[in-house]
mmCIF file of C-alpha atoms in Angstrom:
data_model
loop_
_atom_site.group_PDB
_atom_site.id
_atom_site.type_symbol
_atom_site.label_atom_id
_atom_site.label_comp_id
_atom_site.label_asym_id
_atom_site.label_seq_id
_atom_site.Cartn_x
_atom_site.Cartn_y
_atom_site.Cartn_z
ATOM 1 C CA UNK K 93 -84.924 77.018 201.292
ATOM 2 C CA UNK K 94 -85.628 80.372 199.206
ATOM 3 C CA UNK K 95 -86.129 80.639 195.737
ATOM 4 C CA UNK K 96 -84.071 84.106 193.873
ATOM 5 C CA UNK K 97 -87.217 86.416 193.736
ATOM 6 C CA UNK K 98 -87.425 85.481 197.693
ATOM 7 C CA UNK K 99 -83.629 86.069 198.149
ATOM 8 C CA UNK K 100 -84.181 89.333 196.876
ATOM 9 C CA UNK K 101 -86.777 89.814 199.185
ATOM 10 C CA UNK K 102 -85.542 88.914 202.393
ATOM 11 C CA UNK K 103 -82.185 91.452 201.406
ATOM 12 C CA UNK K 104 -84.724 93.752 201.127
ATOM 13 C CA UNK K 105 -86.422 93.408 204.572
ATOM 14 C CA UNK K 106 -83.588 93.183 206.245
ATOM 15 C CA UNK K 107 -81.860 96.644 205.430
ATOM 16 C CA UNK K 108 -85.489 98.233 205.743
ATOM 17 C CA UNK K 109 -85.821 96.704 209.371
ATOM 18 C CA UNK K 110 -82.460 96.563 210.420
ATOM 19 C CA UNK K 111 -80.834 100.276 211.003
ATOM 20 C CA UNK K 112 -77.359 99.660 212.149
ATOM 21 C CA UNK K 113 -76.913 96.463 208.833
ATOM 22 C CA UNK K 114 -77.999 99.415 206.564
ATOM 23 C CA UNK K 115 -76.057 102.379 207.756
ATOM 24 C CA UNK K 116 -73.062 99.710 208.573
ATOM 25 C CA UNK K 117 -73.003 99.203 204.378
ATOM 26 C CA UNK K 118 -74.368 102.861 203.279
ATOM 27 C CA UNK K 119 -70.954 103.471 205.467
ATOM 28 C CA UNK K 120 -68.989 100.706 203.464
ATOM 29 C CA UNK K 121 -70.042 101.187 199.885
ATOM 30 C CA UNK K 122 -69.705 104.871 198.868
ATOM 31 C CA UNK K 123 -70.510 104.255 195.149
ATOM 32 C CA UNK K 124 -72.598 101.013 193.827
ATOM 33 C CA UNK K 125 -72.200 100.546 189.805
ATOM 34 C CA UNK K 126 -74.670 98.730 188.295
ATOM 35 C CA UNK K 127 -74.434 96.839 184.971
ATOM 36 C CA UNK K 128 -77.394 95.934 182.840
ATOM 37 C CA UNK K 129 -79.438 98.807 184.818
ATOM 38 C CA UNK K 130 -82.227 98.119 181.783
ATOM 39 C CA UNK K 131 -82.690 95.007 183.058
ATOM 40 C CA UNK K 132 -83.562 96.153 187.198
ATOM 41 C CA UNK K 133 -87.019 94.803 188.583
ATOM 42 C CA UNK K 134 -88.707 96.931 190.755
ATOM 43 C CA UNK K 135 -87.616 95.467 194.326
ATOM 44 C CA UNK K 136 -84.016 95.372 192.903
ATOM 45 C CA UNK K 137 -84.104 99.300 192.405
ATOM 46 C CA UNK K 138 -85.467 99.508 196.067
ATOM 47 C CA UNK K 139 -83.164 97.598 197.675
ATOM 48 C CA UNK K 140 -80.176 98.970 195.473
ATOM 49 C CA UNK K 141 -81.707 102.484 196.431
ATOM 50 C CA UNK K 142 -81.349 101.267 200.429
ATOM 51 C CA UNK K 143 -77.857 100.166 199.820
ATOM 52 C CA UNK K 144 -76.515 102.924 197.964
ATOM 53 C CA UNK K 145 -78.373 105.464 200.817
ATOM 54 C CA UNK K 146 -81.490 106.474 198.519
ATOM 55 C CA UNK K 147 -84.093 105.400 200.947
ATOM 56 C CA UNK K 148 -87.039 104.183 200.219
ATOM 57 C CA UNK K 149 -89.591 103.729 203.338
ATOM 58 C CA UNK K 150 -86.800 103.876 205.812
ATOM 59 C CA UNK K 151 -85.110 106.309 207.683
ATOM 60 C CA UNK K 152 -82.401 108.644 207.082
ATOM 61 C CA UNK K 153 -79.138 108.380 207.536
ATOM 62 C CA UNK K 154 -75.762 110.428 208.248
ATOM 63 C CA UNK K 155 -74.105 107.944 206.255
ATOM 64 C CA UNK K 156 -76.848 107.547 203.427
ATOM 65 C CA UNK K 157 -74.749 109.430 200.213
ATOM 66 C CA UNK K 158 -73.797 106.793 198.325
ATOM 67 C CA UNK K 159 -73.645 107.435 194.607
ATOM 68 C CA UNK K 160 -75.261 104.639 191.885
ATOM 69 C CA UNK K 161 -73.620 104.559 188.548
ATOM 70 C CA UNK K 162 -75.843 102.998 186.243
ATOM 71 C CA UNK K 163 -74.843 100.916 183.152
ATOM 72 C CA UNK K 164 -77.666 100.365 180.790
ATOM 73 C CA UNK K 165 -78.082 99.325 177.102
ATOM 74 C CA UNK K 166 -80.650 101.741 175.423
ATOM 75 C CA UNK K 167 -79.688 100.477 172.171
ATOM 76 C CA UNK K 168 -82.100 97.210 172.769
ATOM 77 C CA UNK K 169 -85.244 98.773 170.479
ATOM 78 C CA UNK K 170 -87.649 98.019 168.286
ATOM 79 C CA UNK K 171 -88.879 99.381 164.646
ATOM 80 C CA UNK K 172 -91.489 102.104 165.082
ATOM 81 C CA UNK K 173 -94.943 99.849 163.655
ATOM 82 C CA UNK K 174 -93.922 96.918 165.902
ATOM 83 C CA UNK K 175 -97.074 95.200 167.491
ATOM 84 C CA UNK K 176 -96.927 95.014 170.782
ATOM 85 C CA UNK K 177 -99.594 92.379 173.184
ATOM 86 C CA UNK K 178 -101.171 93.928 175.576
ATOM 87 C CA UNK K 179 -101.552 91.984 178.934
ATOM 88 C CA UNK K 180 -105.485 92.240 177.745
ATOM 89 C CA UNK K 181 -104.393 90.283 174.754
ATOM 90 C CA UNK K 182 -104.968 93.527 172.254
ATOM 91 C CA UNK K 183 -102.164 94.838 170.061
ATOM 92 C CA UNK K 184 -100.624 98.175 169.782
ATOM 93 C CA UNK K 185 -98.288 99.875 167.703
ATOM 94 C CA UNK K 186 -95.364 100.297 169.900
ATOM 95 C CA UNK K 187 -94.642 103.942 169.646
ATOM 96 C CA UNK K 188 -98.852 104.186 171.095
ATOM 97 C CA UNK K 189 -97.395 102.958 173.882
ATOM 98 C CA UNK K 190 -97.621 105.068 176.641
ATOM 99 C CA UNK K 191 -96.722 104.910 180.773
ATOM 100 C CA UNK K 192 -98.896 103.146 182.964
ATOM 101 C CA UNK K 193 -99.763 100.359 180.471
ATOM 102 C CA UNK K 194 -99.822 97.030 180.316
ATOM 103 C CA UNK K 195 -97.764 95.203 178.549
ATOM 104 C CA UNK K 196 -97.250 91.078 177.819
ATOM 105 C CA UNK K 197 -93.793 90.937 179.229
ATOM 106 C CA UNK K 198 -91.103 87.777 180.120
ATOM 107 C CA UNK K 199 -91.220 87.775 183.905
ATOM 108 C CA UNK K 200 -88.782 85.320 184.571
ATOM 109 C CA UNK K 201 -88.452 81.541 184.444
ATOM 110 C CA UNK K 202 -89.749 81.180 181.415
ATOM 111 C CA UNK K 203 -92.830 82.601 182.383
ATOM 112 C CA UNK K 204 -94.968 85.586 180.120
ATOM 113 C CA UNK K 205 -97.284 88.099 182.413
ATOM 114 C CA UNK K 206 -98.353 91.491 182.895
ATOM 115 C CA UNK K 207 -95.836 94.142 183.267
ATOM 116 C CA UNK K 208 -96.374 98.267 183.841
ATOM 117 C CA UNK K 209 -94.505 100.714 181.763
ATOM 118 C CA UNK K 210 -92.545 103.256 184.080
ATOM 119 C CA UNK K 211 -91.097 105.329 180.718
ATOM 120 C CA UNK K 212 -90.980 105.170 176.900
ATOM 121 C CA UNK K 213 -87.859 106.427 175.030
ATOM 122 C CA UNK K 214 -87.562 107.107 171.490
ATOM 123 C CA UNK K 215 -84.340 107.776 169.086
ATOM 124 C CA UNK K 216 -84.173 108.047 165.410
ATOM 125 C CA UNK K 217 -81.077 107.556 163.756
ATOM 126 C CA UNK K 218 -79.451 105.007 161.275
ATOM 127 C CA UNK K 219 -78.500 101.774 162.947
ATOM 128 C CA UNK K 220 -77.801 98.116 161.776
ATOM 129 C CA UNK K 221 -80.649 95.834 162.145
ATOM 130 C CA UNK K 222 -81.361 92.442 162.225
ATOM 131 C CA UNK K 223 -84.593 90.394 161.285
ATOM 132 C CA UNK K 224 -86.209 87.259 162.950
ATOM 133 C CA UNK K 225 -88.338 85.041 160.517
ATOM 134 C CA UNK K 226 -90.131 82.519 162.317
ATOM 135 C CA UNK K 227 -91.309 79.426 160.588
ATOM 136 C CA UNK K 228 -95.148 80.143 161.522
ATOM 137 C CA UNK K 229 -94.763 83.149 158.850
ATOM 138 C CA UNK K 230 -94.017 86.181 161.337
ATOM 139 C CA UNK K 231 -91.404 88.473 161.623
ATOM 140 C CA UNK K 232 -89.235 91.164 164.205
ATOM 141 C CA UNK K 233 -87.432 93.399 163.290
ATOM 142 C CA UNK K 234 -85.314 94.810 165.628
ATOM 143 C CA UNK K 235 -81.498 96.405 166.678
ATOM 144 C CA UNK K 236 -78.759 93.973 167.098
ATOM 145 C CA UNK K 237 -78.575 94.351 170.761
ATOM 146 C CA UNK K 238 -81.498 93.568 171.399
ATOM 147 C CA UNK K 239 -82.287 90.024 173.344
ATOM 148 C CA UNK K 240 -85.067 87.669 171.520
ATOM 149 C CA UNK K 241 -86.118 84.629 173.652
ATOM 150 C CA UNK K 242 -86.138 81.322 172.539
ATOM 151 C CA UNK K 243 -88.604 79.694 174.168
ATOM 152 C CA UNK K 244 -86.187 77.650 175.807
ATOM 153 C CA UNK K 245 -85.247 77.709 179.777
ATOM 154 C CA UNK K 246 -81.994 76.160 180.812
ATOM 155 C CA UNK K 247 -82.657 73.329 183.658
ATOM 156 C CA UNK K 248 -86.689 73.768 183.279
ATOM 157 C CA UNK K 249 -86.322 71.106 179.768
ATOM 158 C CA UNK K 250 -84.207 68.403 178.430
ATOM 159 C CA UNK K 251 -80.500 69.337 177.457
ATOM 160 C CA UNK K 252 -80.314 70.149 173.795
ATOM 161 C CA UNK K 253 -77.725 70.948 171.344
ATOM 162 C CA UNK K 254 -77.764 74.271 169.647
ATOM 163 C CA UNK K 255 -77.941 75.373 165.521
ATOM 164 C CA UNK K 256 -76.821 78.896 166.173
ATOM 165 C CA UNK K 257 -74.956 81.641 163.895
ATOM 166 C CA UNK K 258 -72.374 83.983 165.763
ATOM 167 C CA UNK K 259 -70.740 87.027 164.292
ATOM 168 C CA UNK K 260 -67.730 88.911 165.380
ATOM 169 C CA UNK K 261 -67.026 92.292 163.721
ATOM 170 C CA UNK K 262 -64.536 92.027 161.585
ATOM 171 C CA UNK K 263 -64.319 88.746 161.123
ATOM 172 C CA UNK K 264 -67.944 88.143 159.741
ATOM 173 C CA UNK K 265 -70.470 85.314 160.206
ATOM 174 C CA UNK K 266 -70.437 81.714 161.290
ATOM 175 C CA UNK K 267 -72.220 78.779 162.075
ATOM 176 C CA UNK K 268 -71.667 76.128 164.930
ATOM 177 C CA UNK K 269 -73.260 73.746 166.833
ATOM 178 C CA UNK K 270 -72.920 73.437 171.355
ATOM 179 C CA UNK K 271 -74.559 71.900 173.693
ATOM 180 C CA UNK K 272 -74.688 72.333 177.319
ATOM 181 C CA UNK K 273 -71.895 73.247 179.386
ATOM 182 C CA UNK K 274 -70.971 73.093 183.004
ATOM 183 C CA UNK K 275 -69.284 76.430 182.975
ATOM 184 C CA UNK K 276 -70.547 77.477 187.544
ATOM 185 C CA UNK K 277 -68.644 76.815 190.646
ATOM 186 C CA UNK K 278 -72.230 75.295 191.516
ATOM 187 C CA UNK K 279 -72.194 72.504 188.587
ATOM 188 C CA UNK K 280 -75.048 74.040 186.898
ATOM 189 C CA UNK K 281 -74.901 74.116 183.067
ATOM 190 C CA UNK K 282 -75.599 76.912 180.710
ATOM 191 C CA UNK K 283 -75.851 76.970 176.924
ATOM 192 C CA UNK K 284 -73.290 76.431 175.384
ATOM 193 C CA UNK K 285 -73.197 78.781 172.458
ATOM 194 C CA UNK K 286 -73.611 81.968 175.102
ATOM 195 C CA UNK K 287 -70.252 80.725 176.903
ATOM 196 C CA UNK K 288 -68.882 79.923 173.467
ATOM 197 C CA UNK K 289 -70.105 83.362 172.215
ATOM 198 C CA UNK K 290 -68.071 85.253 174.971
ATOM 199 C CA UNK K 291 -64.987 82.865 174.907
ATOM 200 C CA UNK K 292 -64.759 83.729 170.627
ATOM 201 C CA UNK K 293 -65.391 87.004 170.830
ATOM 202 C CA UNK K 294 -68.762 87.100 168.997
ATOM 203 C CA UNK K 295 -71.093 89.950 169.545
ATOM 204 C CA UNK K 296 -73.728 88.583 168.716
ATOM 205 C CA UNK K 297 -75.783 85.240 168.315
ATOM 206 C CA UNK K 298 -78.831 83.741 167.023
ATOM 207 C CA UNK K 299 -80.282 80.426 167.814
ATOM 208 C CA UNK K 300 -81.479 78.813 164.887
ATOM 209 C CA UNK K 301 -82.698 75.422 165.476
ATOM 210 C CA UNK K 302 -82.200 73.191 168.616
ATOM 211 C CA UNK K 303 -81.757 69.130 168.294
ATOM 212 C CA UNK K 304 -81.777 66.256 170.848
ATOM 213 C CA UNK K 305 -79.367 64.719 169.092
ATOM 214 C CA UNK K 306 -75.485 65.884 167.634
ATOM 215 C CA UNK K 307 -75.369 63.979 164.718
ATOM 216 C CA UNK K 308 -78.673 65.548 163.436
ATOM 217 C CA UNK K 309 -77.347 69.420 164.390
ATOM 218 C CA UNK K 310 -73.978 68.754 162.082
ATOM 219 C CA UNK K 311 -75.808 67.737 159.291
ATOM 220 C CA UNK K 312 -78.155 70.145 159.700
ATOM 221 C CA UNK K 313 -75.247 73.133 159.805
ATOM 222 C CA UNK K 314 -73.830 71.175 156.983
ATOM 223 C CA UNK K 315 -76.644 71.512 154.830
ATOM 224 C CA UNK K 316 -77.314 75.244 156.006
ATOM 225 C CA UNK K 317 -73.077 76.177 155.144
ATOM 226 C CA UNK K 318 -73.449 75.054 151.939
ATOM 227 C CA UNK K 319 -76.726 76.626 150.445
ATOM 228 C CA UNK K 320 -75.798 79.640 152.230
ATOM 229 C CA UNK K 321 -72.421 80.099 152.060
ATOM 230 C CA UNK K 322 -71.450 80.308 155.626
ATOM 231 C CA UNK K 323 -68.109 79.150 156.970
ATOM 232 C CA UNK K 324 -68.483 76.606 160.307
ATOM 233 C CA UNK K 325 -67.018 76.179 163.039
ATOM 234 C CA UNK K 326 -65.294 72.882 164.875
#
């Protein structure tokens, strides 16, 4: 009975201690592509370096040339003047930010901790942006690809039903209200307005409020349609 972080780490052991299992898939898999490459932990990179042939403390092999095609997102970014928390609990303007420091980061399962910063990138240019009000007074601003959490963990609290505001381009902006949905071949749920965001095409989606109960997330939408002007969906 293992856990995902463990999974990950018991893949890793094995190709580090097992020479023939390794050089059996560097043999196999000549190129490994990997989507959301921003998103790679740090025993994910080694053990995708072992599979791909790019060892790392283990030993060479005829077979280790396998090429890694990496699919990132470097459009997730913030506005330069962002404060960021440092795992020390100070603040820093994010483009002080430099390698080696430590940053407040989400760490998975809900959880916030400390987290290293291998590289810092910087781009100016015009892009759309998108601003987060919360109602303690504070603000983000950020790019429209970039991922805001929610406070809210899927199968760590009670089921909820969703306020949240999709937009597709070229069709514009609208409101709707999911719950969960079983949506795995394992009969786990997930929120509903992510699968409903992919099934409708929407780009992109923002939570607005969540509710234990249905009723009280329609009349909420209602409310919000009308003094905003926003069609809804079914």
């Amino acid at each position: 009975m293992v856990d995902f972080p463990e999974l990950l780490l018991r893949c890793y052991e094995l190709l580090v201690r097992n020479e023939p299992l390794r050089a059996h898939y560097n043999a196999r898999f000549r190129h490994v592509l990997v989507d959301e490459f921003q998103d790679t932990n740090v025993l994910q990179y080694k053990w995708l370096k072992l599979l791909a042939g790019r060892l790392d403390g283990a030993a060479a092999t005829e077979a280790g040339s396998g090429a890694i095609f990496a699919v990132g997102d470097d459009d997730q970014c913030l506005l330069a003047g962002t404060k960021v928390t440092m795992a020390d609990g100070r603040f820093k303007l994010i483009e002080d930010v430099r390698v080696d420091d430590l940053v407040c980061s989400a760490v998975g399962g809900g959880r916030i901790g400390a987290a290293r910063v291998t590289k810092v990138f910087e781009r100016q240019e015009r892009v759309p942006l998108v601003t987060v009000h919360t109602q303690k007074g504070k603000s983000l601003t950020s790019t429209l690809e970039h991922v805001h959490f929610a406070g809210y963990t899927v199968g760590h609290l009670p089921a909820k039903y969703f306020l949240h505001l999709m937009n597709k381009p070229g069709v514009g902006y609208r409101l709707a209200v999911s719950g969960h949905r079983s949506a795995r071949s394992d009969g786990k749920t997930v929120p509903g307005f992510r699968q409903r965001a992919r099934q409708e095409g929407g780009e992109h989606c923002w939570v607005i409020d969540a509710f234990d109960d249905e009723v009280e997330a329609r009349e909420r939408m209602n409310v919000l349609s009308l003094s905003d002007g926003l069609p809804r969906a079914s």
